[in-house]
CSV table of C-alpha atoms and ligand atoms in Angstrom, one decimal:
chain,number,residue,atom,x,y,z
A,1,UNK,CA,8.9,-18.7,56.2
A,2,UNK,CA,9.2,-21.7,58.6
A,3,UNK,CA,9.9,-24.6,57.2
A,4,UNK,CA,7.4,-27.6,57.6
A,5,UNK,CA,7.5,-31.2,56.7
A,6,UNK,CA,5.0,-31.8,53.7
A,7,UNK,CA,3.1,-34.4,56.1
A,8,UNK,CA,2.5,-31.6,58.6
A,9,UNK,CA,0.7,-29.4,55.7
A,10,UNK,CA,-0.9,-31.5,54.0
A,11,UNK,CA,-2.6,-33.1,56.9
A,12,UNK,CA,-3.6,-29.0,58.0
A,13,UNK,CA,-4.7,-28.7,54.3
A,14,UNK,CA,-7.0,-31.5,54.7
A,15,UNK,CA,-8.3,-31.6,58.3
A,16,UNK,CA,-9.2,-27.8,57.0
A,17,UNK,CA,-10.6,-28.8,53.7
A,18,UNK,CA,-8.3,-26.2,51.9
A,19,UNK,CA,-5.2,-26.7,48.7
A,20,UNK,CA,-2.0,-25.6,49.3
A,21,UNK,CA,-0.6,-23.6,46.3
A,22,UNK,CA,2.5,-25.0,44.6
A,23,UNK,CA,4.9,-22.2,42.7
A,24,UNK,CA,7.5,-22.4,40.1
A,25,UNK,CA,10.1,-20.2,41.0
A,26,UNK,CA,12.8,-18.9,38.8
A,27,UNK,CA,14.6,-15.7,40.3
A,28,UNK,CA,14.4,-13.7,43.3
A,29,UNK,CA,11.7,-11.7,42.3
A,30,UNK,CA,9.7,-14.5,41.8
A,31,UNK,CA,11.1,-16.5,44.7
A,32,UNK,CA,9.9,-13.2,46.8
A,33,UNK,CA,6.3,-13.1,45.0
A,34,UNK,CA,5.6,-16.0,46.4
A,35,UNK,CA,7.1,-15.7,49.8
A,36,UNK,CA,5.0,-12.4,50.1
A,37,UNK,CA,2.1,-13.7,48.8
A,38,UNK,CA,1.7,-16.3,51.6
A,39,UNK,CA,2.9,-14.4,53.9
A,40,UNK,CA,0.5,-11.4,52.8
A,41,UNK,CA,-2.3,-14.4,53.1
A,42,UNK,CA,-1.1,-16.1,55.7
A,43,UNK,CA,-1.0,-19.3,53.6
A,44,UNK,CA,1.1,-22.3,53.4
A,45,UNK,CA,3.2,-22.9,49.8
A,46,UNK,CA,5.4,-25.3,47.8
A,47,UNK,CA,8.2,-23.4,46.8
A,48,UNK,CA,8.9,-25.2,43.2
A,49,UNK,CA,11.9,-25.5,41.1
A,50,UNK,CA,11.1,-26.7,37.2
A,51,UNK,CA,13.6,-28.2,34.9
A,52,UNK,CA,13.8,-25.1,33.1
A,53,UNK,CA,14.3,-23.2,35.9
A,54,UNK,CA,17.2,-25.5,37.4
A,55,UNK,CA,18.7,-24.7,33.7
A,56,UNK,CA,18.1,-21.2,34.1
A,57,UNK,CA,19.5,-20.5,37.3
A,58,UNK,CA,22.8,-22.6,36.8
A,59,UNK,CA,23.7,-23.0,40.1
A,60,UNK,CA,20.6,-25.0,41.5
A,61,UNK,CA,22.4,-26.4,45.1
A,62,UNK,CA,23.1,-22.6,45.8
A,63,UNK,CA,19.4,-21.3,44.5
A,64,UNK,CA,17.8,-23.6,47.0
A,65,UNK,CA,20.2,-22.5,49.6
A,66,UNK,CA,19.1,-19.1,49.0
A,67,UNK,CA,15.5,-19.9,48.6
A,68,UNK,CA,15.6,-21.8,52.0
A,69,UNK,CA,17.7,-18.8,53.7
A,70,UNK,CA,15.3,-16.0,52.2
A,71,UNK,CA,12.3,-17.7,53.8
A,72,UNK,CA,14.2,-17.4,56.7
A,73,UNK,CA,12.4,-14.4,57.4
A,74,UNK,CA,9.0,-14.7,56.7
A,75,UNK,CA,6.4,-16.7,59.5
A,76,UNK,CA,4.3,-18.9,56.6
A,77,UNK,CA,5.2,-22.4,56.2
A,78,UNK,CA,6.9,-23.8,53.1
A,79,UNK,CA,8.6,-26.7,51.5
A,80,UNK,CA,10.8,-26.9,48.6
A,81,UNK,CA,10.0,-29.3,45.7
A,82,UNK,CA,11.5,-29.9,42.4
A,83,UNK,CA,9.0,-30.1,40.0
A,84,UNK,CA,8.6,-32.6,36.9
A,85,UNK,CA,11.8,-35.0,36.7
A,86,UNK,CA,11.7,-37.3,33.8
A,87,UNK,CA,14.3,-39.6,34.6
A,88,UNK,CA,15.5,-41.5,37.9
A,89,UNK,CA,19.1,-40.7,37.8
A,90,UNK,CA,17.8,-36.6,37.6
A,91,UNK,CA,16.0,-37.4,40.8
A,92,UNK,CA,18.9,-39.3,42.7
A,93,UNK,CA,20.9,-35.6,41.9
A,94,UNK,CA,18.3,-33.2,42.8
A,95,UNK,CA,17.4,-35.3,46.1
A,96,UNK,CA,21.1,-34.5,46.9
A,97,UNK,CA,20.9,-30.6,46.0
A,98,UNK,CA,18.8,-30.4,49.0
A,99,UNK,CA,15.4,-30.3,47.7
A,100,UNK,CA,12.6,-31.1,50.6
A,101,UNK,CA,10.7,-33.0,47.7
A,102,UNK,CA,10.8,-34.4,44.3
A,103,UNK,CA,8.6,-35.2,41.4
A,104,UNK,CA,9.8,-38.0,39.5
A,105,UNK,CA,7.3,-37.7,36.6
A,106,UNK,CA,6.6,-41.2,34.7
A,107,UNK,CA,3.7,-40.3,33.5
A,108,UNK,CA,4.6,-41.1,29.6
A,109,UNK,CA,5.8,-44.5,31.1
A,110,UNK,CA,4.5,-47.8,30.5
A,111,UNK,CA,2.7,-48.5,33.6
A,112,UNK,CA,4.7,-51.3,35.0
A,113,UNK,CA,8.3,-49.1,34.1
A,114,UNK,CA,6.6,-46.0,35.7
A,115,UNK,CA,6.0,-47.9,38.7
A,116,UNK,CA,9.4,-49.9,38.4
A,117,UNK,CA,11.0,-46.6,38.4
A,118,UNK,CA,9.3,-44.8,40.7
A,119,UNK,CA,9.6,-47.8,43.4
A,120,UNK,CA,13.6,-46.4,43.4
A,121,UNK,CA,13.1,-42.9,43.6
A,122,UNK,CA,10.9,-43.5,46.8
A,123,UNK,CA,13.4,-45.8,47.9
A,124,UNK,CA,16.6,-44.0,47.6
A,125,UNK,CA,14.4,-40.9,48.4
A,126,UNK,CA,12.8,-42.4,51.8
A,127,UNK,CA,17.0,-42.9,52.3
A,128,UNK,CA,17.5,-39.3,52.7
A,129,UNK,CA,14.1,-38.1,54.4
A,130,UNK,CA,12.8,-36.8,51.2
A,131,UNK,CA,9.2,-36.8,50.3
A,132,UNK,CA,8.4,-37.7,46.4
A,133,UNK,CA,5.5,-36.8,44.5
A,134,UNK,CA,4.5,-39.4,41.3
A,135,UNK,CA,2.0,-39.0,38.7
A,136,UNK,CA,-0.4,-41.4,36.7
A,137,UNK,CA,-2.4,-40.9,33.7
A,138,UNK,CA,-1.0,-37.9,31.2
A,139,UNK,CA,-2.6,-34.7,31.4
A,140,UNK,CA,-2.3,-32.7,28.0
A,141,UNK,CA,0.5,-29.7,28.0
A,142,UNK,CA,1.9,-27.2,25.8
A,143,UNK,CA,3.3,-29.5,22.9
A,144,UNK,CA,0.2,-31.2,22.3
A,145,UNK,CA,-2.4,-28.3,21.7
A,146,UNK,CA,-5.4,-30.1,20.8
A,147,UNK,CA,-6.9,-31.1,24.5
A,148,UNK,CA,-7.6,-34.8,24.3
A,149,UNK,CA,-4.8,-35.8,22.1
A,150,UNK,CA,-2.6,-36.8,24.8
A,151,UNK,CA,-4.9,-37.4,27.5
A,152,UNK,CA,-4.9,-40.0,30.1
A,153,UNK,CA,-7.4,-39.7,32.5
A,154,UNK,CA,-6.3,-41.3,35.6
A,155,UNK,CA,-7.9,-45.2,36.9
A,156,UNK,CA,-9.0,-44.9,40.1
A,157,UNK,CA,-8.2,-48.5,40.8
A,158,UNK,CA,-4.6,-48.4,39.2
A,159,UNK,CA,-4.2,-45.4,41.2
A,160,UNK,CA,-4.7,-47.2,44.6
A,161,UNK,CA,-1.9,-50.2,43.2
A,162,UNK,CA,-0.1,-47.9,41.9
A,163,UNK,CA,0.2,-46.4,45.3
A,164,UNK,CA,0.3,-49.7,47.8
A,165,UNK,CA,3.1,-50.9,45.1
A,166,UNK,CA,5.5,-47.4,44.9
A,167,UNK,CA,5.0,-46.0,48.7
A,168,UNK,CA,4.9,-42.7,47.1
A,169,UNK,CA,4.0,-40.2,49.1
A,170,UNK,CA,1.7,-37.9,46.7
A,171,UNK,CA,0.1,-38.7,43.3
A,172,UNK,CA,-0.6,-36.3,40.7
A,173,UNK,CA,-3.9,-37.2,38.7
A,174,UNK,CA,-5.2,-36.8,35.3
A,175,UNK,CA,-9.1,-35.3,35.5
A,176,UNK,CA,-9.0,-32.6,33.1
A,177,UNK,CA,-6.4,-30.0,33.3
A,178,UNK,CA,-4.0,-29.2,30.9
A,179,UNK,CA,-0.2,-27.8,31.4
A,180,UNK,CA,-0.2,-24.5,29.6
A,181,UNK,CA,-3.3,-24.6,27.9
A,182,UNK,CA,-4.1,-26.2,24.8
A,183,UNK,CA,-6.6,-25.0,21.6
A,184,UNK,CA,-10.2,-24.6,23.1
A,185,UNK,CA,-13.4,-22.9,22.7
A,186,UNK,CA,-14.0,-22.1,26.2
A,187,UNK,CA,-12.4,-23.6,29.7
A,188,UNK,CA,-11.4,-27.5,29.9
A,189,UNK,CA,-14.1,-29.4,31.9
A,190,UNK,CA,-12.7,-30.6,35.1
A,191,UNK,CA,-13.9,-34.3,35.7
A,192,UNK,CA,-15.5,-33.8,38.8
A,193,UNK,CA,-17.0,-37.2,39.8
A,194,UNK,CA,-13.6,-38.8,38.7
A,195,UNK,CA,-11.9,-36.5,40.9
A,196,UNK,CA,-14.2,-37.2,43.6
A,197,UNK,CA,-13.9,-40.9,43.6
A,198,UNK,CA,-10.0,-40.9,43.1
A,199,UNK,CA,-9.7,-38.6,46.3
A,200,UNK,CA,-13.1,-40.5,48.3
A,201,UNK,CA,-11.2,-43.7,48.0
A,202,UNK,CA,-7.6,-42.9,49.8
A,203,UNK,CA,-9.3,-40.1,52.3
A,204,UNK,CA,-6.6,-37.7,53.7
A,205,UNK,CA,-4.1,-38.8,50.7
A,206,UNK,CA,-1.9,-35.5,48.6
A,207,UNK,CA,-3.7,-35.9,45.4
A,208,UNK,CA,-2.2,-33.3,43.5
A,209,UNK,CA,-3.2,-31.6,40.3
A,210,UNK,CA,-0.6,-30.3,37.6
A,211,UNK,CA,-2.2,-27.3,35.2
A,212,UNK,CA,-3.9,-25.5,37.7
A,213,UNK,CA,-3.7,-22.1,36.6
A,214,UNK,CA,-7.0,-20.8,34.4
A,215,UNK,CA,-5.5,-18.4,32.0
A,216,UNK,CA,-8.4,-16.3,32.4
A,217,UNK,CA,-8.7,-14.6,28.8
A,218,UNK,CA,-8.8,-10.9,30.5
A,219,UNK,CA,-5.3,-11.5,31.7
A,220,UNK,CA,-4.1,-12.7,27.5
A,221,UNK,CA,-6.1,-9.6,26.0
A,222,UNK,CA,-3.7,-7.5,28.9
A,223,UNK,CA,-0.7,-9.0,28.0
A,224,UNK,CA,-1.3,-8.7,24.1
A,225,UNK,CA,-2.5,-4.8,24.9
A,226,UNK,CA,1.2,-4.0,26.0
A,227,UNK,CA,2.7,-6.1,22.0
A,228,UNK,CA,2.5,-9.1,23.3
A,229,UNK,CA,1.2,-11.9,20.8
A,230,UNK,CA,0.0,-14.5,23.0
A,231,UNK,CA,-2.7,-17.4,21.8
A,232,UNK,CA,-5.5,-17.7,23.4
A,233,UNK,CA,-5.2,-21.2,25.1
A,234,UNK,CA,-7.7,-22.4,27.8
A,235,UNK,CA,-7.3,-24.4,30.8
A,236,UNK,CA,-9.8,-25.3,34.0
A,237,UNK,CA,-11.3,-22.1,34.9
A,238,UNK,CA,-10.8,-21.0,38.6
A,239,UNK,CA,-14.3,-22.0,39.8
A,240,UNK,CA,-13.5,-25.8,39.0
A,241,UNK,CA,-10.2,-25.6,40.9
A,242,UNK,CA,-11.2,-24.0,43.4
A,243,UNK,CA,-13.9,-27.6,43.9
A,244,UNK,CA,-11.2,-29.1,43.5
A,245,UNK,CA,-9.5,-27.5,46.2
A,246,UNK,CA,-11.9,-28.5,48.6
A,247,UNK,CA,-12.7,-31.8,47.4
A,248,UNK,CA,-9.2,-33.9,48.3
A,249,UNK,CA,-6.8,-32.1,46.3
A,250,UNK,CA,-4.4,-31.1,48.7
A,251,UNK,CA,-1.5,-29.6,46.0
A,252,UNK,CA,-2.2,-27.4,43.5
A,253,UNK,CA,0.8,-26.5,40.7
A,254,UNK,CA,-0.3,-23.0,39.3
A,255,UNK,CA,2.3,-20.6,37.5
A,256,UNK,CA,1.0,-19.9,33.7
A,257,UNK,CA,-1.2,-16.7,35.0
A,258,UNK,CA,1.8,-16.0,37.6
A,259,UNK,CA,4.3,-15.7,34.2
A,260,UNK,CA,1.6,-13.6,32.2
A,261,UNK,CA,1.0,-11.1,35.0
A,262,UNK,CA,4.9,-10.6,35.5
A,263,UNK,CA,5.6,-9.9,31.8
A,264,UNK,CA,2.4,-7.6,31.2
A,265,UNK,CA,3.6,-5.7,34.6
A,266,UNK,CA,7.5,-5.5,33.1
A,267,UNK,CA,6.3,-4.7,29.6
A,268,UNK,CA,3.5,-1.9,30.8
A,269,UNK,CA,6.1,-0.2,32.4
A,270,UNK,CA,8.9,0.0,29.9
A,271,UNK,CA,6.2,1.5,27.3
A,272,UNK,CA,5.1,3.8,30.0
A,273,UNK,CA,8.1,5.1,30.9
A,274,UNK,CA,10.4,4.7,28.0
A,275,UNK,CA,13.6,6.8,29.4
A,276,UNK,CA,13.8,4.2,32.5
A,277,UNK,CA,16.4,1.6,31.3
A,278,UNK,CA,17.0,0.8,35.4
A,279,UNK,CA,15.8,-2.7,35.4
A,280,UNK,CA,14.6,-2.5,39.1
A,281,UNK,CA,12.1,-0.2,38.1
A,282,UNK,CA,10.6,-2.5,35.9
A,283,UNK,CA,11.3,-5.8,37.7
A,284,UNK,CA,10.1,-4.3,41.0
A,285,UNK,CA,6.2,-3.7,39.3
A,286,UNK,CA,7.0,-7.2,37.8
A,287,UNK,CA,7.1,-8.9,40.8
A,288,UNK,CA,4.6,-7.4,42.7
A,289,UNK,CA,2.0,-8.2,39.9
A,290,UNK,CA,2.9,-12.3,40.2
A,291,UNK,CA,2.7,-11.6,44.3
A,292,UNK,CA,-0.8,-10.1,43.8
A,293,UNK,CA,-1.7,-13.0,41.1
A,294,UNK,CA,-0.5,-15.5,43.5
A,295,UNK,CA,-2.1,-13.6,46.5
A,296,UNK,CA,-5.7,-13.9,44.4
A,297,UNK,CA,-4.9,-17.6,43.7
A,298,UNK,CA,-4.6,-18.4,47.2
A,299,UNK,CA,-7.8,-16.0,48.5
A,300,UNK,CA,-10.0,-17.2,46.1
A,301,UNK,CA,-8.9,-20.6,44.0
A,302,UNK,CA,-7.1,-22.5,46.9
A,303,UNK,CA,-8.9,-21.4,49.7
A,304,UNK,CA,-5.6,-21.4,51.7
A,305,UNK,CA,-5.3,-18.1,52.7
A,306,UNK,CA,-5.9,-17.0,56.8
A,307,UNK,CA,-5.0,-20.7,57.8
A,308,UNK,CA,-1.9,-19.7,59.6
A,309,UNK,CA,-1.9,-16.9,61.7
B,401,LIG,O1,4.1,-28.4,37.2
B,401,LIG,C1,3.7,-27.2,36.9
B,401,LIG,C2,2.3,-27.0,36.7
B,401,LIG,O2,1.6,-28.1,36.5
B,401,LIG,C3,1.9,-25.7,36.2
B,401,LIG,O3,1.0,-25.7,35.1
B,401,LIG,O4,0.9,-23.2,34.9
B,401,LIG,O5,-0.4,-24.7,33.4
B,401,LIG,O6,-1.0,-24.4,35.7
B,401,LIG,P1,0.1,-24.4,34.7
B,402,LIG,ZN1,3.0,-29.9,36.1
């Protein structure tokens, strides 16, 4: 993958009216899933890094070494992004592990501490040359389950101040989606004329949305076929992202189906083949299930896919 500035594709991604995918990595196999996948598409992507990831991996400098070195070899442009930060002194230390961009996430904040905060991110940030994604309003998420509970719906207005004040250079917005899923009859409804007048009013801006994966209930009932016990949460379903997708949001964070198609894949193979204890041959179908899931999201959700040849 070459490596692009997140100006240069998010200004492609909007002169073209299409999202560009973001993708929580965790491994090789899912740092290649995604590498594939655009390159398979010839898309652009954010290579992400979560909290739980950094965790995970141990060694985070050296995984985005080796994230930045893999994509080496592949032609579609990337960046690479740690996702959700809670705290300023986490995003001082992952700006130095050589992360292209950061989210410093205050969205739980008072207002006037999450801007207060995230005026130093961007500022020490800026410092090094590296681009920082904010958020506003709360968008609901795995620990709070009942969709609405926790909801913040993002002000247009305080979204433009918020802005001006913090010289960040992307804003995640609240207008319907939930991280993970929470307890639903059917999918979330995307706010669709909120959406609209957040991104009508800052043309051209990375308005981002968190919680963009769908998880369609076909891919649960899959998962659960192989023992799985997985609840039934809902989230946006792909139609409304993909509006959003061409309606000003330029960043889409999507990795919920991703994860469910990579277990099912592992899982479906170790029942079929029950004398293979060779974890390649279970983490090889594994990883090829999250590059088709990603290769669907960005044919068919983002719209990103042929937009570098
Ligand atoms: O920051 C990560 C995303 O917001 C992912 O959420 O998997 O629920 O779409 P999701
Ligand atoms: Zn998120």
């Amino acid at each position: 993958m070459s490596f692009r500035t997140p100006e240069e594709l998010f200004s492609h991604a909007y002169e073209n009216r299409y999202c560009v995918g973001a993708f929580n990595v965790f491994s090789l196999e899912s740092m290649m899933a995604v590498m594939e996948a655009a390159e398979n598409t010839c898309s652009p992507a954010v290579i992400q890094v979560s909290s739980g990831a950094e965790k995970y991996v141990k060694n985070v400098k050296a995984f985005v070494r080796t994230i930045r070195d893999f994509g080496k070899d592949y032609k579609a442009p990337f960046f690479i992004q740690h996702d959700h930060i809670k705290g300023v002194e986490a995003c001082f230390k992952a700006i130095d592990d050589g992360f292209d961009a950061v989210m410093f996430d205050g969205s739980r904040l008072p207002y006037e501490e999450n801007v207060a905060s995230t005026i130093e991110v961007v500022k020490r940030a800026h410092e090094k040359g590296v681009w920082v994604e904010a958020e506003l309003g709360a968008i609901a998420g795995f620990e709070d389950f009942v969709y609405g509970e926790n909801t913040v719906y993002t002000d247009p207005d305080q979204a433009m101040e918020f802005i001006e004040k913090t010289g960040c250079d992307a804003l995640a917005i609240s207008v319907g989606t939930a991280h993970g899923g929470v307890r639903a009859d059917d999918y979330l409804p995307l706010e669709r004329d909120l959406l609209l007048k957040i991104t009508g009013m800052k043309k051209g801006y990375p308005f981002v949305l968190h919680g963009a994966a769908s998880l369609p209930p076909e891919l649960i009932t899959k998962c659960n076929e192989t023992g799985m016990d997985v609840e039934y949460l809902r989230i946006c379903s792909e139609e409304n992202i993909l509006f959003a997708a061409r309606n000003g949001i330029l960043k889409a964070n999507m990795d919920v189906d991703n994860f469910l198609c990579f277990t099912t894949a592992a899982r479906r193979t170790m029942i079929d083949k029950p004398a293979v204890y060779d974890p390649r041959k279970y983490l090889e179908p594994a990883r090829d299930a999250f590059r088709t899931e990603v290769e669907h999201k960005m044919r068919n959700v983002l719209d990103s896919a042929g937009r570098y040849l």
